[in-house]
Coordinates of C-alpha atoms in Angstrom, one line a residue:
M1 CA -19.4 42.0 20.5
L2 CA -16.4 39.8 21.1
V3 CA -18.6 37.1 22.5
W4 CA -20.8 37.1 19.4
S5 CA -17.9 37.0 17.1
R6 CA -16.4 34.0 18.9
L7 CA -19.7 32.2 18.9
A8 CA -20.1 32.8 15.2
L9 CA -16.6 31.4 14.5
F10 CA -17.4 28.3 16.6
L11 CA -20.7 27.7 14.8
S12 CA -19.0 28.0 11.4
C13 CA -16.2 25.6 12.3
T14 CA -18.7 23.1 13.7
L15 CA -20.9 23.3 10.5
F16 CA -17.8 22.8 8.3
A17 CA -16.6 19.8 10.3
T18 CA -20.1 18.3 10.2
F19 CA -20.3 18.8 6.5
I20 CA -16.9 17.3 5.7
L21 CA -16.6 14.5 8.3
G22 CA -20.3 13.6 8.3
D23 CA -20.0 12.3 4.7
S24 CA -19.1 8.6 4.3
Q25 CA -16.6 9.4 1.5
P26 CA -13.0 9.9 2.5
W27 CA -12.0 13.4 1.2
Y28 CA -8.2 13.2 1.8
F29 CA -5.8 10.6 3.1
E30 CA -2.1 9.9 2.7
K31 CA 0.1 6.9 3.3
L32 CA 3.8 5.8 3.2
D33 CA 4.9 2.2 2.5
L34 CA 8.4 1.1 3.1
K35 CA 10.0 -2.1 1.8
P36 CA 13.6 -3.2 2.3
L37 CA 15.3 -4.4 -0.9
P38 CA 18.5 -6.4 -1.5
Q39 CA 21.9 -4.6 -1.6
S40 CA 20.9 -2.2 1.3
N41 CA 18.2 -0.5 -0.8
L42 CA 14.9 0.8 0.5
L43 CA 11.7 1.3 -1.5
A44 CA 9.6 4.2 -0.3
Q45 CA 6.1 4.6 -1.7
F46 CA 4.2 7.8 -0.9
S47 CA 0.4 8.1 -1.8
F48 CA -1.9 11.1 -1.5
K49 CA -5.6 11.0 -2.5
S50 CA -8.1 13.8 -2.6
Y51 CA -11.8 13.7 -3.5
A52 CA -14.5 16.2 -4.5
T53 CA -18.0 15.9 -5.8
A54 CA -18.4 16.5 -9.6
A55 CA -20.9 19.2 -8.9
S56 CA -18.5 21.2 -6.6
F57 CA -15.7 20.7 -9.1
D58 CA -17.9 22.1 -12.0
R59 CA -18.8 25.2 -10.1
Q60 CA -15.1 25.6 -9.0
D61 CA -15.8 25.1 -5.3
F62 CA -12.4 23.6 -4.5
R63 CA -11.6 22.4 -1.0
F64 CA -9.2 19.5 -1.1
L65 CA -8.5 19.6 -4.9
P66 CA -5.9 22.2 -6.0
R67 CA -7.6 25.1 -7.7
S68 CA -4.6 25.7 -10.1
L69 CA -4.9 22.2 -11.6
G70 CA -8.7 22.1 -11.5
Q71 CA -9.0 25.3 -13.6
I72 CA -6.5 24.0 -16.1
L73 CA -8.5 20.8 -16.6
Q74 CA -11.7 22.7 -17.0
H75 CA -10.3 25.1 -19.5
A76 CA -8.8 22.3 -21.6
H77 CA -11.9 20.0 -21.2
A78 CA -9.7 17.2 -19.9
K79 CA -11.8 14.5 -18.4
E80 CA -8.8 12.3 -17.3
L81 CA -5.2 13.2 -16.8
H82 CA -2.0 11.2 -16.2
L83 CA 1.3 12.9 -15.7
R84 CA 4.7 11.2 -14.9
F85 CA 8.2 12.5 -13.9
T86 CA 10.8 9.7 -13.8
T87 CA 14.5 9.5 -13.5
G88 CA 16.8 6.4 -13.2
R89 CA 16.2 2.8 -14.2
W90 CA 14.3 0.1 -12.3
D91 CA 16.5 -3.0 -11.8
E92 CA 14.1 -6.0 -12.2
D93 CA 16.8 -8.5 -11.7
S94 CA 17.7 -7.2 -8.2
W95 CA 14.5 -5.5 -7.0
G96 CA 11.8 -7.7 -8.6
P97 CA 8.6 -6.5 -10.3
R98 CA 7.9 -2.8 -10.5
P99 CA 6.0 -1.1 -7.7
R100 CA 2.3 -0.7 -8.2
R101 CA 2.6 -3.0 -11.2
G102 CA 4.2 -0.1 -13.2
N103 CA 0.9 1.9 -13.3
K104 CA 2.4 4.9 -11.6
E105 CA 5.7 4.8 -13.5
G106 CA 6.5 6.7 -16.6
G107 CA 9.3 6.7 -19.1
T108 CA 12.6 8.6 -18.5
G109 CA 11.8 12.3 -18.4
V110 CA 8.2 13.5 -18.7
E111 CA 5.3 11.5 -20.0
L112 CA 1.7 12.8 -20.3
W113 CA -1.5 11.4 -21.6
A114 CA -5.1 12.6 -21.2
W115 CA -8.6 12.1 -22.5
V116 CA -9.8 15.4 -23.9
E117 CA -13.5 16.1 -24.7
A118 CA -14.0 17.4 -28.2
Q119 CA -16.2 17.1 -31.3
D120 CA -13.4 16.5 -33.9
D121 CA -9.6 16.0 -34.1
A122 CA -8.8 19.7 -34.7
T123 CA -10.6 20.8 -31.6
A124 CA -9.0 18.0 -29.6
N125 CA -5.5 19.0 -30.8
S126 CA -6.0 22.6 -30.0
R127 CA -7.2 21.8 -26.4
W128 CA -4.3 19.4 -26.0
L129 CA -1.8 22.1 -26.9
A130 CA -3.6 24.4 -24.4
L131 CA -3.3 21.7 -21.7
T132 CA 0.4 21.1 -22.3
N133 CA 1.2 24.8 -22.2
A134 CA -0.7 25.3 -19.0
L135 CA 0.9 22.3 -17.3
S136 CA 4.3 23.5 -18.4
G137 CA 3.9 26.7 -16.4
L138 CA 2.3 24.9 -13.4
F139 CA 5.0 22.3 -13.0
C140 CA 8.0 24.4 -14.2
A141 CA 8.7 21.8 -17.0
S142 CA 9.2 22.0 -20.7
M143 CA 5.8 20.4 -21.6
N144 CA 5.1 23.2 -24.0
F145 CA 7.5 21.4 -26.4
I146 CA 4.9 18.5 -26.6
D147 CA 3.5 19.7 -29.9
D148 CA 2.2 17.8 -32.9
T149 CA 5.6 16.4 -33.7
R150 CA 5.7 14.6 -30.3
T151 CA 2.0 13.6 -29.9
I152 CA 0.4 10.3 -30.9
K153 CA -3.1 8.8 -30.4
P154 CA -2.6 5.2 -28.9
I155 CA -5.3 2.6 -29.5
A156 CA -4.8 -0.4 -27.2
A157 CA -1.9 0.5 -24.9
F158 CA -4.0 2.7 -22.5
E159 CA -7.5 2.4 -21.2
R160 CA -9.6 4.6 -19.1
E161 CA -9.0 4.3 -15.4
G162 CA -11.9 6.4 -14.3
V163 CA -15.6 5.3 -14.2
Y164 CA -17.5 7.7 -16.5
P165 CA -21.2 8.5 -16.4
P166 CA -23.4 7.1 -19.2
A167 CA -24.0 10.5 -20.9
T168 CA -20.3 11.3 -21.6
A169 CA -19.4 13.3 -24.7
K170 CA -16.8 12.0 -27.2
T171 CA -13.3 12.0 -25.9
Y172 CA -9.9 11.7 -27.6
L173 CA -6.8 10.0 -26.1
L174 CA -3.5 11.9 -26.7
H175 CA -0.1 10.9 -25.5
G176 CA 3.2 12.8 -25.5
T177 CA 6.7 12.3 -24.1
L178 CA 9.9 14.4 -23.4
P179 CA 12.7 11.9 -22.9
R180 CA 15.3 14.7 -22.7
E181 CA 13.6 16.5 -19.8
V182 CA 15.7 16.5 -16.6
V183 CA 13.5 16.2 -13.4
C184 CA 14.7 18.3 -10.5
T185 CA 13.6 20.3 -7.5
E186 CA 11.8 22.8 -9.8
N187 CA 9.2 20.0 -10.4
L188 CA 9.0 18.9 -6.8
T189 CA 8.0 22.3 -5.4
P190 CA 4.8 22.6 -7.6
F191 CA 4.0 19.0 -6.8
L192 CA 4.0 19.8 -3.1
K193 CA 1.9 22.9 -3.6
L194 CA -0.9 20.6 -4.9
L195 CA -1.1 18.8 -1.5
P196 CA -3.5 20.2 1.1
C197 CA -0.8 20.5 3.7
K198 CA 1.9 21.7 1.2
G199 CA 4.6 19.4 2.7
K200 CA 4.5 21.1 6.1
A201 CA 2.9 18.2 8.0
G202 CA 2.2 14.5 7.5
V203 CA 4.2 12.1 5.5
S204 CA 4.8 14.8 2.9
S205 CA 7.1 16.6 5.4
L206 CA 9.7 13.9 4.6
F207 CA 10.3 15.2 1.1
D208 CA 13.7 16.7 0.6
G209 CA 15.0 17.6 -2.8
H210 CA 18.5 16.5 -2.0
K211 CA 17.4 13.1 -0.8
L212 CA 14.7 12.5 -3.5
F213 CA 16.9 13.3 -6.5
D214 CA 19.9 11.5 -5.0
S215 CA 18.0 8.2 -5.1
T216 CA 18.8 5.4 -7.5
W217 CA 15.3 5.5 -9.1
Q218 CA 12.4 7.8 -8.5
S219 CA 9.0 8.5 -10.1
M220 CA 6.4 11.2 -9.4
S221 CA 2.8 10.9 -10.8
V222 CA -0.3 12.9 -10.8
D223 CA -3.6 11.2 -11.8
V224 CA -7.0 12.9 -12.1
R225 CA -10.0 10.8 -13.0
P226 CA -13.8 10.8 -12.5
I227 CA -15.6 8.1 -10.4
C228 CA -19.3 7.4 -10.9
P229 CA -19.9 4.1 -9.1
D230 CA -23.7 4.1 -9.5
L231 CA -26.4 6.0 -11.3
N232 CA -28.1 6.8 -8.0
E233 CA -24.9 8.2 -6.4
Q234 CA -23.2 11.4 -7.1
C235 CA -20.0 11.4 -9.2
L236 CA -16.7 12.2 -7.7
V237 CA -13.4 13.6 -9.0
E238 CA -10.3 11.9 -7.6
I239 CA -6.7 13.3 -7.7
E240 CA -4.0 10.8 -6.7
Q241 CA -0.4 11.9 -6.3
T242 CA 2.3 9.3 -5.7
V243 CA 6.1 9.4 -5.2
D244 CA 8.1 6.2 -5.5
M245 CA 11.8 6.1 -4.9
V246 CA 14.6 3.6 -4.3
L247 CA 17.1 4.9 -1.8
N248 CA 20.5 3.4 -1.0
I249 CA 20.6 3.4 2.8
E250 CA 24.3 3.8 3.1
R251 CA 24.4 6.8 0.8
S252 CA 21.3 8.4 2.3
K253 CA 22.8 8.3 5.8
R254 CA 25.7 10.5 4.8
P255 CA 25.6 13.9 6.6
R256 CA 24.5 16.8 4.5
D257 CA 27.4 19.0 5.6
D258 CA 29.9 16.4 4.4
P259 CA 28.3 14.2 1.7
I260 CA 31.5 13.3 -0.1
P261 CA 32.2 9.6 0.3
R262 CA 35.5 8.6 1.8
P263 CA 37.5 5.6 0.3
V264 CA 37.5 2.5 2.5
P265 CA 40.9 1.1 3.4
Q266 CA 41.9 -1.8 1.1
N267 CA 42.4 -4.2 4.0
T268 CA 38.8 -3.7 5.2
L269 CA 37.1 -4.3 1.8
P270 CA 34.8 -7.3 1.8
C271 CA 36.2 -9.3 -1.1
D272 CA 35.0 -12.6 -2.5
D273 CA 37.9 -15.0 -2.2
S274 CA 36.2 -17.7 -4.2
K275 CA 36.9 -15.8 -7.5
E276 CA 39.9 -17.2 -9.3
Y277 CA 41.0 -13.8 -10.6
G278 CA 41.2 -12.4 -7.1
V279 CA 43.8 -14.7 -5.6
F280 CA 46.8 -12.5 -6.5
G281 CA 45.8 -9.7 -4.1
D282 CA 45.8 -6.9 -6.7
S283 CA 42.1 -7.1 -7.4
C284 CA 38.9 -7.3 -5.3
F285 CA 35.6 -8.7 -6.4
P286 CA 32.8 -7.3 -4.2
K287 CA 31.4 -9.9 -1.9
P288 CA 27.6 -10.0 -1.7
A289 CA 26.2 -8.3 1.4
E290 CA 25.4 -10.6 4.2
S291 CA 23.1 -8.2 6.1
L292 CA 20.9 -5.2 5.5
E293 CA 21.9 -2.0 7.2
G294 CA 19.6 -0.6 9.8
F295 CA 18.0 2.8 9.3
S296 CA 15.5 5.3 10.7
L297 CA 13.3 7.9 9.0
E298 CA 15.5 10.8 10.2
E299 CA 18.7 9.1 8.9
V300 CA 17.3 8.3 5.5
F301 CA 15.1 11.3 4.8
G302 CA 16.9 13.9 6.9
R303 CA 13.9 14.5 9.3
P304 CA 11.1 12.6 11.1
I305 CA 7.4 12.9 10.2
Q306 CA 6.2 16.2 11.4
G307 CA 2.9 15.1 13.0
T308 CA -0.2 14.4 10.9
C309 CA -1.9 16.6 8.3
P310 CA -5.0 18.0 10.0
L311 CA -7.1 17.4 6.9
V312 CA -6.5 13.6 6.9
S313 CA -9.7 11.7 7.5
Q314 CA -9.4 10.0 11.0
D315 CA -11.4 6.8 10.7
D316 CA -10.7 3.0 11.0
R317 CA -12.0 2.5 7.5
Y318 CA -9.1 4.6 6.0
P319 CA -5.6 3.3 5.5
P320 CA -2.9 3.9 8.2
T321 CA -0.3 6.5 7.8
L322 CA 2.9 4.4 7.8
C323 CA 3.4 0.7 6.9
I324 CA 6.6 -1.3 6.6
D325 CA 6.8 -4.7 4.9
E326 CA 6.6 -7.4 7.7
A327 CA 8.0 -10.1 5.5
T328 CA 11.5 -8.9 6.5
K329 CA 10.6 -9.4 10.2
P330 CA 12.7 -6.5 11.4
G331 CA 12.9 -5.1 14.9
I332 CA 11.2 -1.7 14.9
E333 CA 11.5 0.9 17.5
V334 CA 8.9 3.7 17.6
R335 CA 10.2 7.1 18.5
T336 CA 7.5 9.7 19.2
N337 CA 6.1 11.9 21.9
G338 CA 2.5 11.5 20.6
S339 CA -0.1 8.8 20.5
Y340 CA -0.4 6.2 17.8
S341 CA -2.0 2.8 17.1
E342 CA -0.4 -0.3 15.5
G343 CA -1.9 -3.1 13.4
G344 CA -1.7 -4.8 10.1
R345 CA -1.3 -8.4 8.8
D346 CA 1.1 -8.6 5.9
S347 CA 2.7 -5.3 7.0
R348 CA 3.4 -3.6 10.3
C349 CA 1.4 -0.4 10.1
F350 CA 1.2 2.7 12.3
A351 CA -1.7 5.2 12.5
M352 CA -0.8 8.4 14.2
A353 CA -3.3 10.4 16.1
E354 CA -4.4 13.8 14.9
A355 CA -1.7 15.9 16.5
V356 CA 0.2 18.7 14.9
G357 CA 3.7 19.3 16.2
H358 CA 4.4 15.8 17.4
E359 CA 7.3 14.1 15.6
F360 CA 7.1 10.5 14.6
D361 CA 10.0 8.3 13.7
I362 CA 10.8 4.6 13.5
A363 CA 14.2 2.8 13.8
V364 CA 14.7 -0.5 11.9
S365 CA 17.4 -2.8 13.2
P366 CA 19.8 -4.6 10.8
Q367 CA 18.7 -7.9 9.4
S368 CA 20.1 -10.9 7.6
V369 CA 19.9 -11.1 3.8
T370 CA 18.6 -14.6 4.1
S371 CA 15.5 -13.3 5.8
L372 CA 14.4 -11.5 2.6
P373 CA 11.7 -13.5 0.8
P374 CA 12.2 -14.5 -2.9
L375 CA 11.1 -11.7 -5.2
P376 CA 8.4 -12.8 -7.7
A377 CA 9.3 -13.0 -11.3
P378 CA 7.9 -10.3 -13.7
L379 CA 5.3 -11.3 -16.2
V380 CA 7.5 -10.3 -19.1
K381 CA 11.0 -8.9 -19.5
T382 CA 11.7 -6.3 -22.2
E383 CA 14.9 -5.1 -23.7
R384 CA 15.4 -2.7 -26.6
T385 CA 18.7 -1.8 -28.3
L386 CA 19.9 -0.1 -31.4
S387 CA 21.7 -2.0 -34.2
G388 CA 23.6 -1.0 -37.3
R389 CA 26.5 1.4 -37.9
G390 CA 27.0 4.7 -39.5
Q391 CA 25.0 7.9 -39.3
E392 CA 22.6 7.3 -42.2
K393 CA 20.9 3.9 -41.5
G394 CA 20.2 1.9 -38.4
G395 CA 18.0 -0.7 -36.9
M396 CA 16.0 -1.6 -33.8
R397 CA 16.1 -4.8 -31.8
I398 CA 13.3 -5.7 -29.3
V399 CA 13.7 -8.7 -27.0
L400 CA 10.6 -9.9 -25.1
T401 CA 11.0 -12.8 -22.7
N402 CA 8.2 -14.8 -21.0
P403 CA 9.8 -16.4 -17.9
S404 CA 6.6 -18.4 -17.0
A405 CA 6.9 -22.2 -17.6
S406 CA 3.2 -22.7 -18.2
D407 CA 1.3 -19.6 -19.3
T408 CA 1.3 -17.7 -22.6
V409 CA 1.5 -13.9 -22.3
R410 CA -0.5 -11.6 -24.5
L411 CA 0.7 -8.0 -24.5
V412 CA 0.7 -4.6 -26.3
Y413 CA 3.9 -3.1 -27.4
L414 CA 3.8 0.7 -28.2
E415 CA 6.7 2.6 -29.7
T416 CA 7.0 6.3 -30.7
L417 CA 9.8 7.4 -33.0
P418 CA 10.5 11.1 -33.9
W419 CA 9.9 12.2 -37.4
F420 CA 13.6 12.2 -38.3
V421 CA 13.7 8.4 -37.7
Q422 CA 11.9 6.7 -40.6
P423 CA 11.2 3.0 -40.0
Y424 CA 10.6 0.5 -42.8
L425 CA 7.7 -1.7 -41.9
H426 CA 8.5 -4.3 -44.6
T427 CA 11.8 -5.1 -42.8
L428 CA 9.9 -6.1 -39.6
Q429 CA 11.0 -9.6 -38.7
Q430 CA 10.1 -11.9 -35.8
S431 CA 12.1 -14.8 -34.3
L432 CA 11.1 -17.1 -31.4
S433 CA 13.6 -19.1 -29.4
P434 CA 13.4 -21.1 -26.2
L435 CA 14.6 -19.6 -22.9
R436 CA 18.0 -20.9 -22.0
P437 CA 18.5 -20.8 -18.2
S438 CA 22.2 -21.2 -18.5
L439 CA 22.5 -17.9 -20.3
D440 CA 19.8 -16.1 -18.4
R441 CA 21.1 -16.3 -14.8
P442 CA 18.6 -14.8 -12.5
H443 CA 19.3 -12.9 -9.3
P444 CA 19.5 -15.2 -6.2
H445 CA 16.5 -13.4 -4.6
L446 CA 14.4 -13.7 -7.8
D447 CA 11.9 -16.5 -7.8
L448 CA 11.9 -17.8 -11.4
Q449 CA 9.8 -20.8 -12.3
Q450 CA 11.8 -23.6 -13.7
P451 CA 10.7 -24.8 -17.2
S452 CA 8.9 -28.1 -17.4
N453 CA 10.2 -31.2 -19.1
S454 CA 7.8 -30.7 -22.1
T455 CA 9.4 -28.7 -24.9
L456 CA 7.5 -26.1 -27.0
A457 CA 7.5 -26.8 -30.7
L458 CA 8.9 -23.6 -32.3
S459 CA 8.3 -23.3 -36.0
D460 CA 8.9 -20.4 -38.4
N461 CA 5.2 -20.4 -39.5
I462 CA 3.9 -19.3 -36.1
D463 CA 2.7 -15.7 -36.4
L464 CA 3.0 -14.2 -33.0
I465 CA 1.9 -10.7 -34.1
E466 CA -1.8 -10.6 -33.6
T467 CA -2.5 -7.0 -34.5
L468 CA -0.3 -4.3 -36.1
Q469 CA -1.1 -0.6 -36.1
H470 CA 1.4 1.8 -37.8
T471 CA 1.1 5.5 -38.5
P472 CA 4.0 6.7 -40.6
G473 CA 5.6 9.9 -39.6
K474 CA 5.7 13.1 -41.6
P475 CA 8.7 15.4 -41.6
R476 CA 8.2 18.2 -39.1
L477 CA 4.5 17.3 -38.7
R478 CA 4.0 14.1 -36.7
P479 CA 6.0 11.2 -35.3
S480 CA 5.9 7.5 -36.3
H481 CA 3.5 5.4 -34.2
L482 CA 4.0 1.6 -34.0
E483 CA 1.6 -0.5 -31.9
L484 CA 1.6 -4.3 -31.8
I485 CA -0.4 -6.9 -30.0
L486 CA 1.9 -9.9 -29.4
R487 CA 1.6 -13.4 -28.0
I488 CA 4.6 -15.1 -26.4
P489 CA 4.6 -18.8 -25.5
P490 CA 5.9 -20.0 -22.1
S491 CA 9.6 -20.1 -21.5
S492 CA 10.5 -18.4 -24.8
T493 CA 12.0 -15.3 -26.1
L494 CA 10.5 -13.2 -28.9
T495 CA 12.8 -11.0 -30.9
L496 CA 11.6 -8.3 -33.2
T497 CA 13.9 -6.3 -35.6
Y498 CA 13.4 -3.7 -38.2
D499 CA 15.5 -1.1 -40.1
F500 CA 15.2 2.7 -40.3
D501 CA 16.7 5.7 -42.0
K502 CA 18.0 8.8 -40.3
S503 CA 17.1 12.2 -41.7
I504 CA 19.3 15.2 -42.0
L505 CA 18.1 18.2 -40.0
R506 CA 18.3 21.9 -40.8
Y507 CA 21.1 23.6 -39.0
T508 CA 18.7 25.5 -36.8
E509 CA 17.0 22.3 -35.6
Y510 CA 20.1 20.9 -33.9
P511 CA 20.4 21.3 -30.1
P512 CA 23.3 23.1 -28.5
D513 CA 25.1 19.8 -28.0
P514 CA 24.3 17.9 -31.2
N515 CA 27.2 15.4 -30.8
R516 CA 25.6 14.1 -27.6
G517 CA 22.8 12.5 -29.7
F518 CA 19.0 12.5 -29.8
E519 CA 16.9 10.7 -27.3
L520 CA 14.3 8.1 -28.4
A521 CA 11.3 7.8 -26.0
P522 CA 11.0 4.6 -24.0
A523 CA 8.7 1.9 -25.4
I524 CA 5.6 0.9 -23.4
V525 CA 4.6 -2.7 -22.7
R526 CA 1.2 -3.5 -21.3
V527 CA 0.3 -7.1 -20.3
L528 CA -3.3 -7.9 -21.3
S529 CA -3.8 -11.6 -20.4
S530 CA -2.1 -14.9 -19.7
G531 CA -3.2 -18.5 -20.2
P532 CA -2.0 -22.0 -20.9
S533 CA -2.3 -21.7 -24.7
L534 CA -2.3 -19.2 -27.5
K535 CA -6.1 -19.6 -28.0
A536 CA -8.2 -16.6 -27.0
E537 CA -10.6 -18.7 -25.0
D538 CA -7.8 -20.0 -22.8
Q539 CA -6.5 -16.5 -22.0
K540 CA -7.5 -14.8 -18.7
P541 CA -7.2 -11.0 -18.3
V542 CA -4.6 -9.9 -15.7
E543 CA -4.7 -6.8 -13.5
R544 CA -3.3 -3.8 -15.4
N545 CA 0.5 -4.2 -15.6
M546 CA 2.7 -1.7 -17.4
Q547 CA 6.4 -1.6 -18.2
R548 CA 8.7 1.0 -19.8
T549 CA 12.0 0.3 -21.4
T550 CA 15.0 2.7 -21.1
S551 CA 15.4 5.6 -23.5
L552 CA 17.9 5.2 -26.3
L553 CA 20.4 7.6 -27.7
I554 CA 20.7 7.9 -31.4
Y555 CA 23.2 9.8 -33.5
L556 CA 22.2 11.7 -36.6
P557 CA 24.2 13.0 -39.5
T558 CA 25.7 16.1 -37.8
P559 CA 27.6 18.8 -39.8
D560 CA 30.8 20.4 -38.7
F561 CA 29.5 23.5 -37.0
S562 CA 33.0 25.0 -36.9
M563 CA 32.8 25.4 -40.7
P564 CA 30.2 28.2 -40.6
Y565 CA 32.4 30.0 -38.2
N566 CA 35.4 29.7 -40.5
V567 CA 33.4 30.8 -43.5
I568 CA 32.1 33.8 -41.6
I569 CA 35.7 34.8 -40.4
L570 CA 37.1 34.4 -43.9
T571 CA 34.3 36.3 -45.6
S572 CA 34.5 39.1 -43.1
T573 CA 38.3 39.4 -43.7
V574 CA 37.9 39.6 -47.4
I575 CA 35.1 42.2 -47.1
V576 CA 37.1 44.3 -44.8
L577 CA 40.2 44.2 -47.0
G578 CA 38.4 44.9 -50.2
F579 CA 35.8 47.4 -49.0
G580 CA 38.4 49.2 -46.8
S581 CA 40.8 49.8 -49.6
I582 CA 38.1 51.1 -52.0
Y583 CA 36.6 53.3 -49.3
Q584 CA 39.9 54.9 -48.6
M585 CA 40.5 55.5 -52.2
L586 CA 37.1 57.2 -52.6
V587 CA 37.1 59.3 -49.4
R588 CA 40.8 60.3 -49.0
R589 CA 42.2 63.5 -50.6
F590 CA 45.7 63.2 -52.1
V591 CA 47.8 66.5 -52.2
G592 CA 51.5 67.2 -52.8
V593 CA 54.0 67.8 -50.0
D594 CA 54.9 71.2 -51.2
E595 CA 51.3 72.3 -51.3
V596 CA 50.7 71.7 -47.7
E597 CA 51.1 74.8 -45.5
D598 CA 53.1 74.4 -42.3
S599 CA 51.5 75.1 -39.0
R600 CA 52.9 77.7 -36.5
L601 CA 54.5 75.0 -34.4
V602 CA 56.2 73.5 -37.4
K603 CA 57.4 76.9 -38.5
R604 CA 58.8 77.7 -35.1
V605 CA 60.6 74.4 -34.9
R606 CA 62.0 74.8 -38.4
D607 CA 63.2 78.4 -37.6
R608 CA 64.9 77.4 -34.4
V609 CA 66.6 74.5 -36.2
A610 CA 67.8 76.8 -39.0
A611 CA 69.0 79.5 -36.5
L612 CA 70.9 76.8 -34.5
R613 CA 72.4 75.4 -37.7
A614 CA 73.6 78.9 -38.9
K615 CA 75.1 79.6 -35.5
V616 CA 77.0 76.4 -35.5
M617 CA 78.3 76.9 -39.1
S618 CA 79.4 80.5 -38.3
K619 CA 81.9 79.5 -35.5
P620 CA 84.4 77.7 -37.7
E621 CA 84.6 80.6 -40.2
A622 CA 85.4 83.1 -37.3
K623 CA 88.3 80.9 -36.1
K624 CA 89.9 80.8 -39.6
E625 CA 89.9 84.6 -39.8

């Protein structure tokens, strides 16, 4: 009997391996890319991809796709989903363009958009609310607060990333943000549960909440999309999970048992003596780092890679497990007791053999700062600030800069304002100015193109706003939606300004800390095309490139919440004094003193006192006689 059971188990495992590995489609693979950045920073990019056939997904036959997420998408009829958790700010001046061209990055907090299949708007909105509530419970986030007052329907800022079959029903695009949401380990744990190996093996074993959320900037993303390459081939469902973070090597190498930094002695500080205000010895201007600090995976992430995930497809056609940017030309030492292969052109890549329990680590030696290649300049730089003063009115100022010396940039600018911020569209103004290199000093590692000798004729009659879409907000019903398609000439800066009013909220609508302010969701910029002129025929589409600005903090008219407390105390005091006096007068019984009968104890005391008094008074009279 034991022999037959073992034989059956062997045959079932063999058939399962033949079914999975015999298919030409990679079902699951993972990858880690490392790139040293200036100022002793390290960019780590984790990628995880899982695939399943559309037929198996529809009948809920989940193998590599997480069942919890798949059932939510089926219940909400979501054909495509994009979820982002982001904290920190990406420093373009020091680190260059955003990783993955900003496609896996979201605004500060939580950002969600999806294509929902529905027949009308009402059905799409109800399914959208069901999707946000279900995802809120799955990822331990406050996405249930993404209701109608935080939801918009963009037009040109987003496009479908999946390849849909021809017979696809009508879908609606809905987008919502939570800029106030704080991303923490409560969101990382559900994220790891969606992976096939649950963070126990493979590159996902490097995840540590203390290291991840101590980074300077980090972004987690979950993307689900259909892929139908050909009518004759079966459709697939792809789920891609990514984690991008920028770690400071020096801070990450601190021991966990003693993470508090110790001050460096003043005589050992690297100071820049060329600064005029530092010659007196009482101040120290930091000197730029001359070398990048060495590191290893165990020092930066707290542990080495715990082998490979057994479910990763082992084939030369699939990407390797670990790659580090070879442009820095570092000396790398491999530390492992297992087997691995090495290759790559632009990067030095390592592919670990399928072995569970074998640790893998690399040690990168220190290197000179001059060995870092120049960072490419971004296609466009975006800044957004608030203007005005007071708590009743305000303004917005958007600055878009095209650093290219030859190409005109065409882009989409999307902004969502809450219903209590009411913009006035008639105050929208545009101004174009040439880029002044003397004022815009780039980072030494940033490769900016120098403007040519030809000057651009800037006139006030040039309308750089190609398309404008505005949906005004309604109090407590929907937010304001502003979407612009802009054209920015080479080596120029476009400035947009408009005014808005601030509404007064009900006292129950203020958060527990109203004096902190209210967050405005980051604006979204998508570059569409670039070309030598403003004409449409000269523009060439570029690969999808997204950017997000930082969130803003706005102050609303806030009442003095101590006054209700004072009113309550004063009113309660008056009620107690008035009601207490009247109540005592109505309930108490007033009687005379002579009508009150004495108790036995009182009588005894009174008799004893009288007897003692009579005895004392009788002694003087006896002496007289």
